[in-house]
PDB file of C-alpha atoms and ligand atoms in Angstrom:
ATOM      1  CA  UNK A   1       3.264 -29.895  19.887  1.00 55.00           C
ATOM      2  CA  UNK A   2       4.250 -32.956  17.456  1.00 72.00           C
ATOM      3  CA  UNK A   3       5.764 -30.899  14.688  1.00 93.00           C
ATOM      4  CA  UNK A   4       4.805 -30.452  11.142  1.00 98.00           C
ATOM      5  CA  UNK A   5       3.844 -33.533   8.694  1.00 98.00           C
ATOM      6  CA  UNK A   6       6.433 -33.335   6.279  1.00 98.00           C
ATOM      7  CA  UNK A   7       5.189 -33.352   2.533  1.00 98.00           C
ATOM      8  CA  UNK A   8       7.565 -35.743   0.760  1.00 98.00           C
ATOM      9  CA  UNK A   9       7.725 -34.195  -2.726  1.00 98.00           C
ATOM     10  CA  UNK A  10      10.426 -36.758  -3.768  1.00 98.00           C
ATOM     11  CA  UNK A  11       7.872 -39.543  -3.215  1.00 98.00           C
ATOM     12  CA  UNK A  12       4.879 -37.840  -4.655  1.00 98.00           C
ATOM     13  CA  UNK A  13       7.069 -37.091  -7.738  1.00 98.00           C
ATOM     14  CA  UNK A  14       8.244 -40.622  -8.156  1.00 98.00           C
ATOM     15  CA  UNK A  15       4.242 -41.607  -8.246  1.00 98.00           C
ATOM     16  CA  UNK A  16       3.641 -39.059 -10.841  1.00 98.00           C
ATOM     17  CA  UNK A  17       6.653 -40.377 -12.947  1.00 98.00           C
ATOM     18  CA  UNK A  18       5.256 -43.833 -12.666  1.00 98.00           C
ATOM     19  CA  UNK A  19       1.781 -42.759 -13.887  1.00 98.00           C
ATOM     20  CA  UNK A  20       3.373 -40.731 -16.743  1.00 98.00           C
ATOM     21  CA  UNK A  21       5.314 -43.741 -17.798  1.00 98.00           C
ATOM     22  CA  UNK A  22       2.114 -45.751 -18.194  1.00 97.00           C
ATOM     23  CA  UNK A  23       0.811 -42.861 -20.309  1.00 98.00           C
ATOM     24  CA  UNK A  24       3.965 -42.672 -22.453  1.00 98.00           C
ATOM     25  CA  UNK A  25       3.813 -46.606 -22.978  1.00 97.00           C
ATOM     26  CA  UNK A  26       0.329 -45.993 -24.329  1.00 97.00           C
ATOM     27  CA  UNK A  27       1.596 -43.163 -26.662  1.00 97.00           C
ATOM     28  CA  UNK A  28       4.204 -45.503 -27.770  1.00 96.00           C
ATOM     29  CA  UNK A  29       1.708 -48.067 -29.027  1.00 96.00           C
ATOM     30  CA  UNK A  30       0.602 -45.311 -31.302  1.00 95.00           C
ATOM     31  CA  UNK A  31       4.046 -44.740 -32.484  1.00 96.00           C
ATOM     32  CA  UNK A  32       4.331 -41.411 -30.617  1.00 97.00           C
ATOM     33  CA  UNK A  33       7.267 -40.868 -28.655  1.00 98.00           C
ATOM     34  CA  UNK A  34       6.976 -37.583 -26.724  1.00 98.00           C
ATOM     35  CA  UNK A  35      10.050 -35.157 -27.366  1.00 98.00           C
ATOM     36  CA  UNK A  36      11.215 -32.292 -25.324  1.00 98.00           C
ATOM     37  CA  UNK A  37      13.733 -29.629 -26.671  1.00 98.00           C
ATOM     38  CA  UNK A  38      15.653 -27.676 -23.889  1.00 98.00           C
ATOM     39  CA  UNK A  39      17.413 -24.477 -25.119  1.00 98.00           C
ATOM     40  CA  UNK A  40      20.475 -23.605 -23.096  1.00 98.00           C
ATOM     41  CA  UNK A  41      22.127 -20.183 -23.882  1.00 98.00           C
ATOM     42  CA  UNK A  42      25.499 -19.708 -22.208  1.00 98.00           C
ATOM     43  CA  UNK A  43      27.489 -21.587 -19.514  1.00 96.00           C
ATOM     44  CA  UNK A  44      25.786 -20.972 -16.312  1.00 96.00           C
ATOM     45  CA  UNK A  45      26.711 -23.729 -14.033  1.00 95.00           C
ATOM     46  CA  UNK A  46      23.335 -23.753 -12.172  1.00 93.00           C
ATOM     47  CA  UNK A  47      21.349 -23.728 -15.293  1.00 96.00           C
ATOM     48  CA  UNK A  48      23.485 -26.617 -16.722  1.00 97.00           C
ATOM     49  CA  UNK A  49      22.763 -28.540 -13.719  1.00 95.00           C
ATOM     50  CA  UNK A  50      18.983 -27.905 -13.887  1.00 95.00           C
ATOM     51  CA  UNK A  51      18.969 -29.052 -17.593  1.00 97.00           C
ATOM     52  CA  UNK A  52      20.951 -32.050 -16.789  1.00 97.00           C
ATOM     53  CA  UNK A  53      18.327 -33.047 -14.332  1.00 96.00           C
ATOM     54  CA  UNK A  54      15.686 -32.500 -16.637  1.00 97.00           C
ATOM     55  CA  UNK A  55      17.337 -34.660 -19.155  1.00 98.00           C
ATOM     56  CA  UNK A  56      18.013 -37.655 -16.767  1.00 98.00           C
ATOM     57  CA  UNK A  57      14.109 -37.363 -15.816  1.00 98.00           C
ATOM     58  CA  UNK A  58      12.921 -37.481 -19.588  1.00 98.00           C
ATOM     59  CA  UNK A  59      15.148 -40.522 -19.977  1.00 98.00           C
ATOM     60  CA  UNK A  60      13.813 -42.376 -17.091  1.00 97.00           C
ATOM     61  CA  UNK A  61      10.191 -42.079 -18.158  1.00 98.00           C
ATOM     62  CA  UNK A  62      10.744 -42.601 -21.954  1.00 98.00           C
ATOM     63  CA  UNK A  63      10.543 -39.036 -23.157  1.00 98.00           C
ATOM     64  CA  UNK A  64      13.045 -38.087 -25.875  1.00 98.00           C
ATOM     65  CA  UNK A  65      15.150 -35.119 -24.998  1.00 98.00           C
ATOM     66  CA  UNK A  66      17.517 -32.849 -26.837  1.00 98.00           C
ATOM     67  CA  UNK A  67      19.681 -29.898 -25.668  1.00 98.00           C
ATOM     68  CA  UNK A  68      20.341 -27.111 -27.939  1.00 98.00           C
ATOM     69  CA  UNK A  69      23.479 -25.310 -26.611  1.00 98.00           C
ATOM     70  CA  UNK A  70      24.190 -21.791 -27.785  1.00 98.00           C
ATOM     71  CA  UNK A  71      27.153 -19.611 -27.034  1.00 98.00           C
ATOM     72  CA  UNK A  72      26.455 -17.017 -24.543  1.00 98.00           C
ATOM     73  CA  UNK A  73      27.106 -14.238 -26.999  1.00 98.00           C
ATOM     74  CA  UNK A  74      24.511 -15.622 -29.648  1.00 98.00           C
ATOM     75  CA  UNK A  75      22.308 -12.934 -31.059  1.00 98.00           C
ATOM     76  CA  UNK A  76      18.679 -12.634 -30.177  1.00 98.00           C
ATOM     77  CA  UNK A  77      17.859 -13.156 -33.937  1.00 98.00           C
ATOM     78  CA  UNK A  78      19.734 -16.354 -33.928  1.00 98.00           C
ATOM     79  CA  UNK A  79      18.051 -17.819 -30.892  1.00 98.00           C
ATOM     80  CA  UNK A  80      14.516 -16.823 -32.407  1.00 98.00           C
ATOM     81  CA  UNK A  81      15.482 -18.421 -35.622  1.00 98.00           C
ATOM     82  CA  UNK A  82      16.075 -21.610 -33.640  1.00 98.00           C
ATOM     83  CA  UNK A  83      13.049 -21.289 -31.834  1.00 99.00           C
ATOM     84  CA  UNK A  84      11.012 -20.874 -35.064  1.00 98.00           C
ATOM     85  CA  UNK A  85      12.592 -24.036 -36.431  1.00 98.00           C
ATOM     86  CA  UNK A  86      11.511 -26.040 -33.577  1.00 98.00           C
ATOM     87  CA  UNK A  87       8.206 -24.589 -33.670  1.00 98.00           C
ATOM     88  CA  UNK A  88       7.744 -26.304 -37.161  1.00 98.00           C
ATOM     89  CA  UNK A  89       9.497 -29.503 -36.173  1.00 98.00           C
ATOM     90  CA  UNK A  90       6.866 -32.232 -35.733  1.00 97.00           C
ATOM     91  CA  UNK A  91       9.106 -34.309 -33.739  1.00 97.00           C
ATOM     92  CA  UNK A  92       9.341 -31.562 -31.029  1.00 98.00           C
ATOM     93  CA  UNK A  93       6.286 -31.617 -28.770  1.00 98.00           C
ATOM     94  CA  UNK A  94       7.707 -29.338 -26.057  1.00 98.00           C
ATOM     95  CA  UNK A  95      10.246 -26.482 -26.007  1.00 98.00           C
ATOM     96  CA  UNK A  96      11.726 -24.980 -22.948  1.00 98.00           C
ATOM     97  CA  UNK A  97      14.125 -22.046 -23.196  1.00 98.00           C
ATOM     98  CA  UNK A  98      16.353 -22.215 -19.877  1.00 98.00           C
ATOM     99  CA  UNK A  99      16.272 -18.929 -17.896  1.00 97.00           C
ATOM    100  CA  UNK A 100      17.795 -16.754 -17.166  1.00 96.00           C
ATOM    101  CA  UNK A 101      19.017 -15.449 -20.738  1.00 98.00           C
ATOM    102  CA  UNK A 102      22.198 -13.473 -21.072  1.00 98.00           C
ATOM    103  CA  UNK A 103      21.538  -9.747 -20.539  1.00 97.00           C
ATOM    104  CA  UNK A 104      21.573  -8.808 -24.284  1.00 98.00           C
ATOM    105  CA  UNK A 105      18.453 -10.895 -24.901  1.00 98.00           C
ATOM    106  CA  UNK A 106      15.065  -9.745 -24.087  1.00 98.00           C
ATOM    107  CA  UNK A 107      13.391 -12.901 -22.710  1.00 98.00           C
ATOM    108  CA  UNK A 108       9.830 -11.453 -23.092  1.00 97.00           C
ATOM    109  CA  UNK A 109      10.354 -11.285 -26.668  1.00 98.00           C
ATOM    110  CA  UNK A 110      12.053 -14.776 -26.959  1.00 98.00           C
ATOM    111  CA  UNK A 111       9.202 -16.524 -25.080  1.00 98.00           C
ATOM    112  CA  UNK A 112       6.562 -14.787 -27.196  1.00 98.00           C
ATOM    113  CA  UNK A 113       8.065 -16.906 -30.075  1.00 98.00           C
ATOM    114  CA  UNK A 114       7.389 -20.222 -28.719  1.00 98.00           C
ATOM    115  CA  UNK A 115       4.318 -21.920 -30.184  1.00 98.00           C
ATOM    116  CA  UNK A 116       1.773 -21.793 -27.399  1.00 98.00           C
ATOM    117  CA  UNK A 117       1.053 -25.478 -27.964  1.00 98.00           C
ATOM    118  CA  UNK A 118       4.716 -26.582 -27.287  1.00 98.00           C
ATOM    119  CA  UNK A 119       5.305 -24.071 -24.435  1.00 98.00           C
ATOM    120  CA  UNK A 120       5.647 -26.641 -21.791  1.00 98.00           C
ATOM    121  CA  UNK A 121       6.880 -23.932 -19.295  1.00 98.00           C
ATOM    122  CA  UNK A 122       3.674 -22.086 -19.563  1.00 98.00           C
ATOM    123  CA  UNK A 123       5.402 -18.769 -19.804  1.00 98.00           C
ATOM    124  CA  UNK A 124       3.785 -17.662 -23.316  1.00 98.00           C
ATOM    125  CA  UNK A 125       1.188 -14.790 -22.878  1.00 98.00           C
ATOM    126  CA  UNK A 126      -1.635 -17.028 -24.434  1.00 97.00           C
ATOM    127  CA  UNK A 127      -0.768 -19.698 -21.677  1.00 98.00           C
ATOM    128  CA  UNK A 128      -0.750 -16.899 -18.969  1.00 97.00           C
ATOM    129  CA  UNK A 129      -4.000 -15.742 -20.212  1.00 97.00           C
ATOM    130  CA  UNK A 130      -5.567 -19.199 -20.403  1.00 97.00           C
ATOM    131  CA  UNK A 131      -4.660 -19.599 -16.570  1.00 97.00           C
ATOM    132  CA  UNK A 132      -6.065 -16.191 -15.447  1.00 97.00           C
ATOM    133  CA  UNK A 133      -9.256 -16.811 -17.510  1.00 96.00           C
ATOM    134  CA  UNK A 134      -9.924 -20.174 -15.793  1.00 90.00           C
ATOM    135  CA  UNK A 135      -8.925 -21.952 -18.961  1.00 85.00           C
ATOM    136  CA  UNK A 136      -5.752 -23.375 -17.714  1.00 78.00           C
ATOM    137  CA  UNK A 137      -6.781 -26.991 -18.665  1.00 86.00           C
ATOM    138  CA  UNK A 138      -6.546 -25.911 -22.323  1.00 91.00           C
ATOM    139  CA  UNK A 139      -3.215 -24.353 -22.157  1.00 96.00           C
ATOM    140  CA  UNK A 140       0.006 -25.023 -20.147  1.00 98.00           C
ATOM    141  CA  UNK A 141       0.501 -23.950 -16.520  1.00 98.00           C
ATOM    142  CA  UNK A 142       4.123 -23.132 -15.128  1.00 98.00           C
ATOM    143  CA  UNK A 143       5.657 -26.377 -13.605  1.00 98.00           C
ATOM    144  CA  UNK A 144       6.622 -25.157 -10.049  1.00 98.00           C
ATOM    145  CA  UNK A 145       3.245 -23.728  -9.096  1.00 98.00           C
ATOM    146  CA  UNK A 146       1.205 -26.551 -10.935  1.00 98.00           C
ATOM    147  CA  UNK A 147       3.761 -28.987  -8.771  1.00 98.00           C
ATOM    148  CA  UNK A 148       2.633 -27.358  -5.763  1.00 99.00           C
ATOM    149  CA  UNK A 149      -0.999 -27.572  -6.368  1.00 98.00           C
ATOM    150  CA  UNK A 150      -0.428 -31.419  -6.972  1.00 98.00           C
ATOM    151  CA  UNK A 151       1.352 -31.825  -3.787  1.00 98.00           C
ATOM    152  CA  UNK A 152      -1.510 -30.134  -1.861  1.00 98.00           C
ATOM    153  CA  UNK A 153      -4.066 -32.319  -3.616  1.00 98.00           C
ATOM    154  CA  UNK A 154      -2.124 -35.616  -3.135  1.00 98.00           C
ATOM    155  CA  UNK A 155      -1.926 -34.468   0.665  1.00 98.00           C
ATOM    156  CA  UNK A 156      -5.533 -34.041   0.868  1.00 98.00           C
ATOM    157  CA  UNK A 157      -5.314 -30.247   1.577  1.00 98.00           C
ATOM    158  CA  UNK A 158      -8.159 -28.199   0.023  1.00 98.00           C
ATOM    159  CA  UNK A 159      -7.411 -24.493  -0.662  1.00 98.00           C
ATOM    160  CA  UNK A 160     -11.138 -23.492  -1.010  1.00 98.00           C
ATOM    161  CA  UNK A 161     -12.048 -20.847   1.600  1.00 98.00           C
ATOM    162  CA  UNK A 162      -8.682 -20.670   3.152  1.00 98.00           C
ATOM    163  CA  UNK A 163      -6.255 -17.568   3.263  1.00 99.00           C
ATOM    164  CA  UNK A 164      -3.166 -18.391   0.840  1.00 99.00           C
ATOM    165  CA  UNK A 165      -0.481 -16.025   1.272  1.00 99.00           C
ATOM    166  CA  UNK A 166       2.109 -16.043  -1.605  1.00 99.00           C
ATOM    167  CA  UNK A 167       5.262 -14.180  -1.082  1.00 98.00           C
ATOM    168  CA  UNK A 168       7.021 -13.275  -4.228  1.00 98.00           C
ATOM    169  CA  UNK A 169       5.522 -12.077  -7.549  1.00 98.00           C
ATOM    170  CA  UNK A 170       7.766 -13.712 -10.225  1.00 98.00           C
ATOM    171  CA  UNK A 171       5.969 -14.957 -13.499  1.00 97.00           C
ATOM    172  CA  UNK A 172       7.727 -18.301 -12.912  1.00 98.00           C
ATOM    173  CA  UNK A 173       6.222 -18.929  -9.531  1.00 98.00           C
ATOM    174  CA  UNK A 174       4.405 -16.245  -7.598  1.00 98.00           C
ATOM    175  CA  UNK A 175       2.005 -15.055 -10.084  1.00 98.00           C
ATOM    176  CA  UNK A 176       0.801 -18.337 -11.470  1.00 98.00           C
ATOM    177  CA  UNK A 177       0.834 -19.616  -7.960  1.00 98.00           C
ATOM    178  CA  UNK A 178      -1.686 -16.881  -6.892  1.00 98.00           C
ATOM    179  CA  UNK A 179      -3.714 -17.476 -10.037  1.00 98.00           C
ATOM    180  CA  UNK A 180      -4.094 -21.302  -9.391  1.00 98.00           C
ATOM    181  CA  UNK A 181      -5.013 -20.889  -5.676  1.00 98.00           C
ATOM    182  CA  UNK A 182      -7.488 -18.517  -6.692  1.00 98.00           C
ATOM    183  CA  UNK A 183      -8.835 -20.818  -9.067  1.00 97.00           C
ATOM    184  CA  UNK A 184      -9.178 -23.122  -6.315  1.00 98.00           C
ATOM    185  CA  UNK A 185     -11.273 -20.906  -4.288  1.00 98.00           C
ATOM    186  CA  UNK A 186      -8.618 -19.641  -1.681  1.00 98.00           C
ATOM    187  CA  UNK A 187      -8.509 -16.015  -0.542  1.00 99.00           C
ATOM    188  CA  UNK A 188      -5.226 -15.021  -2.116  1.00 98.00           C
ATOM    189  CA  UNK A 189      -2.820 -12.372  -0.997  1.00 98.00           C
ATOM    190  CA  UNK A 190       0.515 -11.645  -2.953  1.00 98.00           C
ATOM    191  CA  UNK A 191       3.315 -10.250  -0.787  1.00 98.00           C
ATOM    192  CA  UNK A 192       6.453  -8.872  -2.260  1.00 98.00           C
ATOM    193  CA  UNK A 193       9.377  -7.082  -1.462  1.00 96.00           C
ATOM    194  CA  UNK A 194       7.683  -3.530  -1.077  1.00 98.00           C
ATOM    195  CA  UNK A 195       4.992  -5.305   1.200  1.00 98.00           C
ATOM    196  CA  UNK A 196       4.452  -3.564   4.453  1.00 98.00           C
ATOM    197  CA  UNK A 197       3.775  -5.580   7.609  1.00 98.00           C
ATOM    198  CA  UNK A 198       4.901  -8.848   5.756  1.00 98.00           C
ATOM    199  CA  UNK A 199       5.085 -10.754   9.097  1.00 98.00           C
ATOM    200  CA  UNK A 200       1.524  -9.717   9.771  1.00 98.00           C
ATOM    201  CA  UNK A 201       0.466 -11.157   6.447  1.00 98.00           C
ATOM    202  CA  UNK A 202       2.143 -14.382   6.964  1.00 98.00           C
ATOM    203  CA  UNK A 203       0.451 -14.792  10.440  1.00 98.00           C
ATOM    204  CA  UNK A 204      -2.851 -14.718   8.544  1.00 98.00           C
ATOM    205  CA  UNK A 205      -2.075 -17.564   6.251  1.00 99.00           C
ATOM    206  CA  UNK A 206      -3.439 -21.189   6.182  1.00 99.00           C
ATOM    207  CA  UNK A 207      -1.574 -21.905   3.091  1.00 99.00           C
ATOM    208  CA  UNK A 208       1.890 -19.973   2.965  1.00 99.00           C
ATOM    209  CA  UNK A 209       3.945 -20.268  -0.333  1.00 99.00           C
ATOM    210  CA  UNK A 210       7.403 -18.729   0.162  1.00 98.00           C
ATOM    211  CA  UNK A 211       9.482 -17.937  -3.173  1.00 98.00           C
ATOM    212  CA  UNK A 212      11.530 -14.910  -2.383  1.00 97.00           C
ATOM    213  CA  UNK A 213      15.147 -16.419  -2.482  1.00 96.00           C
ATOM    214  CA  UNK A 214      16.444 -15.455   1.041  1.00 97.00           C
ATOM    215  CA  UNK A 215      17.656 -18.267   3.098  1.00 98.00           C
ATOM    216  CA  UNK A 216      15.854 -19.313   6.312  1.00 98.00           C
ATOM    217  CA  UNK A 217      13.911 -15.949   6.004  1.00 98.00           C
ATOM    218  CA  UNK A 218      10.509 -16.989   7.494  1.00 98.00           C
ATOM    219  CA  UNK A 219      10.442 -17.507  11.080  1.00 98.00           C
ATOM    220  CA  UNK A 220       8.655 -19.467  13.334  1.00 98.00           C
ATOM    221  CA  UNK A 221       6.639 -16.709  15.073  1.00 98.00           C
ATOM    222  CA  UNK A 222       5.304 -15.647  11.785  1.00 98.00           C
ATOM    223  CA  UNK A 223       3.504 -18.710  11.044  1.00 98.00           C
ATOM    224  CA  UNK A 224      -0.064 -19.447  12.239  1.00 98.00           C
ATOM    225  CA  UNK A 225      -0.028 -22.721  14.363  1.00 98.00           C
ATOM    226  CA  UNK A 226      -1.166 -25.634  11.826  1.00 98.00           C
ATOM    227  CA  UNK A 227      -0.515 -23.797   8.668  1.00 98.00           C
ATOM    228  CA  UNK A 228       0.509 -25.422   5.396  1.00 99.00           C
ATOM    229  CA  UNK A 229       3.871 -24.178   4.627  1.00 99.00           C
ATOM    230  CA  UNK A 230       5.412 -24.489   0.826  1.00 99.00           C
ATOM    231  CA  UNK A 231       9.140 -23.607   0.587  1.00 98.00           C
ATOM    232  CA  UNK A 232      10.077 -22.817  -2.906  1.00 98.00           C
ATOM    233  CA  UNK A 233      13.551 -21.543  -1.895  1.00 98.00           C
ATOM    234  CA  UNK A 234      16.734 -23.014  -3.282  1.00 95.00           C
ATOM    235  CA  UNK A 235      19.736 -21.370  -1.541  1.00 96.00           C
ATOM    236  CA  UNK A 236      23.156 -22.346  -0.834  1.00 94.00           C
ATOM    237  CA  UNK A 237      24.716 -21.332   2.596  1.00 95.00           C
ATOM    238  CA  UNK A 238      28.199 -22.460   3.329  1.00 95.00           C
ATOM    239  CA  UNK A 239      27.692 -25.159   0.531  1.00 93.00           C
ATOM    240  CA  UNK A 240      24.539 -26.416   2.196  1.00 96.00           C
ATOM    241  CA  UNK A 241      21.130 -26.229   0.295  1.00 96.00           C
ATOM    242  CA  UNK A 242      18.457 -24.570   2.282  1.00 97.00           C
ATOM    243  CA  UNK A 243      15.171 -23.111   1.688  1.00 98.00           C
ATOM    244  CA  UNK A 244      13.593 -19.592   2.360  1.00 98.00           C
ATOM    245  CA  UNK A 245      11.767 -20.991   5.541  1.00 98.00           C
ATOM    246  CA  UNK A 246      13.650 -21.509   8.950  1.00 98.00           C
ATOM    247  CA  UNK A 247      13.864 -24.966  10.379  1.00 96.00           C
ATOM    248  CA  UNK A 248      12.222 -23.734  13.474  1.00 97.00           C
ATOM    249  CA  UNK A 249       8.909 -23.489  11.590  1.00 98.00           C
ATOM    250  CA  UNK A 250       8.620 -26.975  11.779  1.00 98.00           C
ATOM    251  CA  UNK A 251       7.663 -26.760  15.379  1.00 98.00           C
ATOM    252  CA  UNK A 252       4.187 -24.717  14.577  1.00 98.00           C
ATOM    253  CA  UNK A 253       3.353 -25.720  11.045  1.00 98.00           C
ATOM    254  CA  UNK A 254       0.773 -28.344  10.164  1.00 98.00           C
ATOM    255  CA  UNK A 255       2.614 -29.477   7.125  1.00 98.00           C
ATOM    256  CA  UNK A 256       5.740 -28.216   5.507  1.00 98.00           C
ATOM    257  CA  UNK A 257       8.111 -29.167   2.339  1.00 98.00           C
ATOM    258  CA  UNK A 258      11.552 -29.835   2.974  1.00 98.00           C
ATOM    259  CA  UNK A 259      14.376 -28.609   0.916  1.00 98.00           C
ATOM    260  CA  UNK A 260      15.566 -30.398  -0.744  1.00 97.00           C
ATOM    261  CA  UNK A 261      12.979 -33.008  -1.450  1.00 98.00           C
ATOM    262  CA  UNK A 262       9.934 -30.999  -1.553  1.00 98.00           C
ATOM    263  CA  UNK A 263       8.762 -28.641  -4.483  1.00 98.00           C
ATOM    264  CA  UNK A 264      11.936 -29.346  -6.485  1.00 97.00           C
ATOM    265  CA  UNK A 265      11.326 -32.749  -7.714  1.00 98.00           C
ATOM    266  CA  UNK A 266       7.757 -31.734  -8.254  1.00 98.00           C
ATOM    267  CA  UNK A 267       8.807 -29.126 -10.772  1.00 98.00           C
ATOM    268  CA  UNK A 268      10.543 -31.733 -13.008  1.00 98.00           C
ATOM    269  CA  UNK A 269       7.734 -33.971 -12.690  1.00 98.00           C
ATOM    270  CA  UNK A 270       5.264 -31.356 -14.033  1.00 98.00           C
ATOM    271  CA  UNK A 271       7.595 -30.568 -16.836  1.00 98.00           C
ATOM    272  CA  UNK A 272       7.443 -34.320 -17.942  1.00 98.00           C
ATOM    273  CA  UNK A 273       3.714 -34.176 -17.558  1.00 98.00           C
ATOM    274  CA  UNK A 274       3.307 -31.007 -19.852  1.00 98.00           C
ATOM    275  CA  UNK A 275       5.493 -32.695 -22.403  1.00 98.00           C
ATOM    276  CA  UNK A 276       3.335 -35.803 -22.317  1.00 98.00           C
ATOM    277  CA  UNK A 277       0.076 -33.569 -22.470  1.00 98.00           C
ATOM    278  CA  UNK A 278       1.729 -31.597 -25.687  1.00 98.00           C
ATOM    279  CA  UNK A 279       2.230 -35.055 -27.152  1.00 98.00           C
ATOM    280  CA  UNK A 280      -1.216 -36.446 -26.420  1.00 97.00           C
ATOM    281  CA  UNK A 281      -2.593 -33.189 -28.086  1.00 97.00           C
ATOM    282  CA  UNK A 282      -1.010 -33.918 -31.470  1.00 95.00           C
ATOM    283  CA  UNK A 283      -3.358 -36.887 -31.767  1.00 90.00           C
TER     284      UNK A 283
HETATM  285  N1  LIG B 301      14.946 -21.266 -14.700  1.00 81.47           N
HETATM  286  C1  LIG B 301      14.576 -21.411 -13.158  1.00 81.47           C
HETATM  287  N2  LIG B 301      13.391 -22.063 -13.195  1.00 81.47           N
HETATM  288  C2  LIG B 301      12.917 -22.089 -14.562  1.00 81.47           C
HETATM  289  C3  LIG B 301      11.997 -22.778 -15.148  1.00 81.47           C
HETATM  290  O1  LIG B 301      10.814 -23.421 -14.437  1.00 81.47           O
HETATM  291  N3  LIG B 301      11.789 -22.839 -16.480  1.00 81.47           N
HETATM  292  C4  LIG B 301      12.803 -22.308 -17.212  1.00 81.47           C
HETATM  293  N4  LIG B 301      12.743 -22.203 -18.700  1.00 81.47           N
HETATM  294  N5  LIG B 301      13.943 -21.814 -16.791  1.00 81.47           N
HETATM  295  C5  LIG B 301      13.863 -21.735 -15.253  1.00 81.47           C
END
């Protein structure tokens, strides 16, 4: 066994950023500069790091970005008032409220306030509905799952007819991932913390997407030889970043995404893409 082909998300994301730069230059000729506003509540260091990388990526491709930082004890009403202001600001094409929000704020309520046409995260129920009714092209799709579809597509992997198993059922990754794979005509199973016989489900997967947040959880003998394994995990163990999939899986998988350098860079690339799309739709 030669071992899995590594899917280089960093390189594929760089290709996408290059393509987007060209699209942004076209928009600039029409005096449109795409703009993203990120709302960051509180001082969670991980969130601050994510927001900084989003800003850096925006600057690199020529998207205007702005961070609205609010104190961790800000009221829900104040946060909603800010979002309403951004909704009506024509300079703002995309609005992203960094999650998680502090416990006193109901994120379901807050996310519903974002104008669906500016919801570059794809979390608003209107956009969720568009995805599940097959109208994803009209709305916005969450960035991590759409980035994964892009990885599959650009690696020449066609999900049609394959058994796809998604582990994790979050609104950010698991559920939209399942919707996109279904739309691509895969046979989709969603597994989660209460699933019985998880290993057996994993062994049936031609495409296995793992988003559970448990370091090196998926083992080599759970994976079908030749399967495509997508690792969405971002865990820190003794200061080292690692995914949800054990290294040993590389010996049996056909394709695998590394951590770091797999799914992560694609999430940001898709955020840039959604922001460009939001700006193009104002034309
Ligand atoms: N926190 C972790 N992932 C995400 C994401 O994709 N979007 C937002 N807004 N917050 C997050």
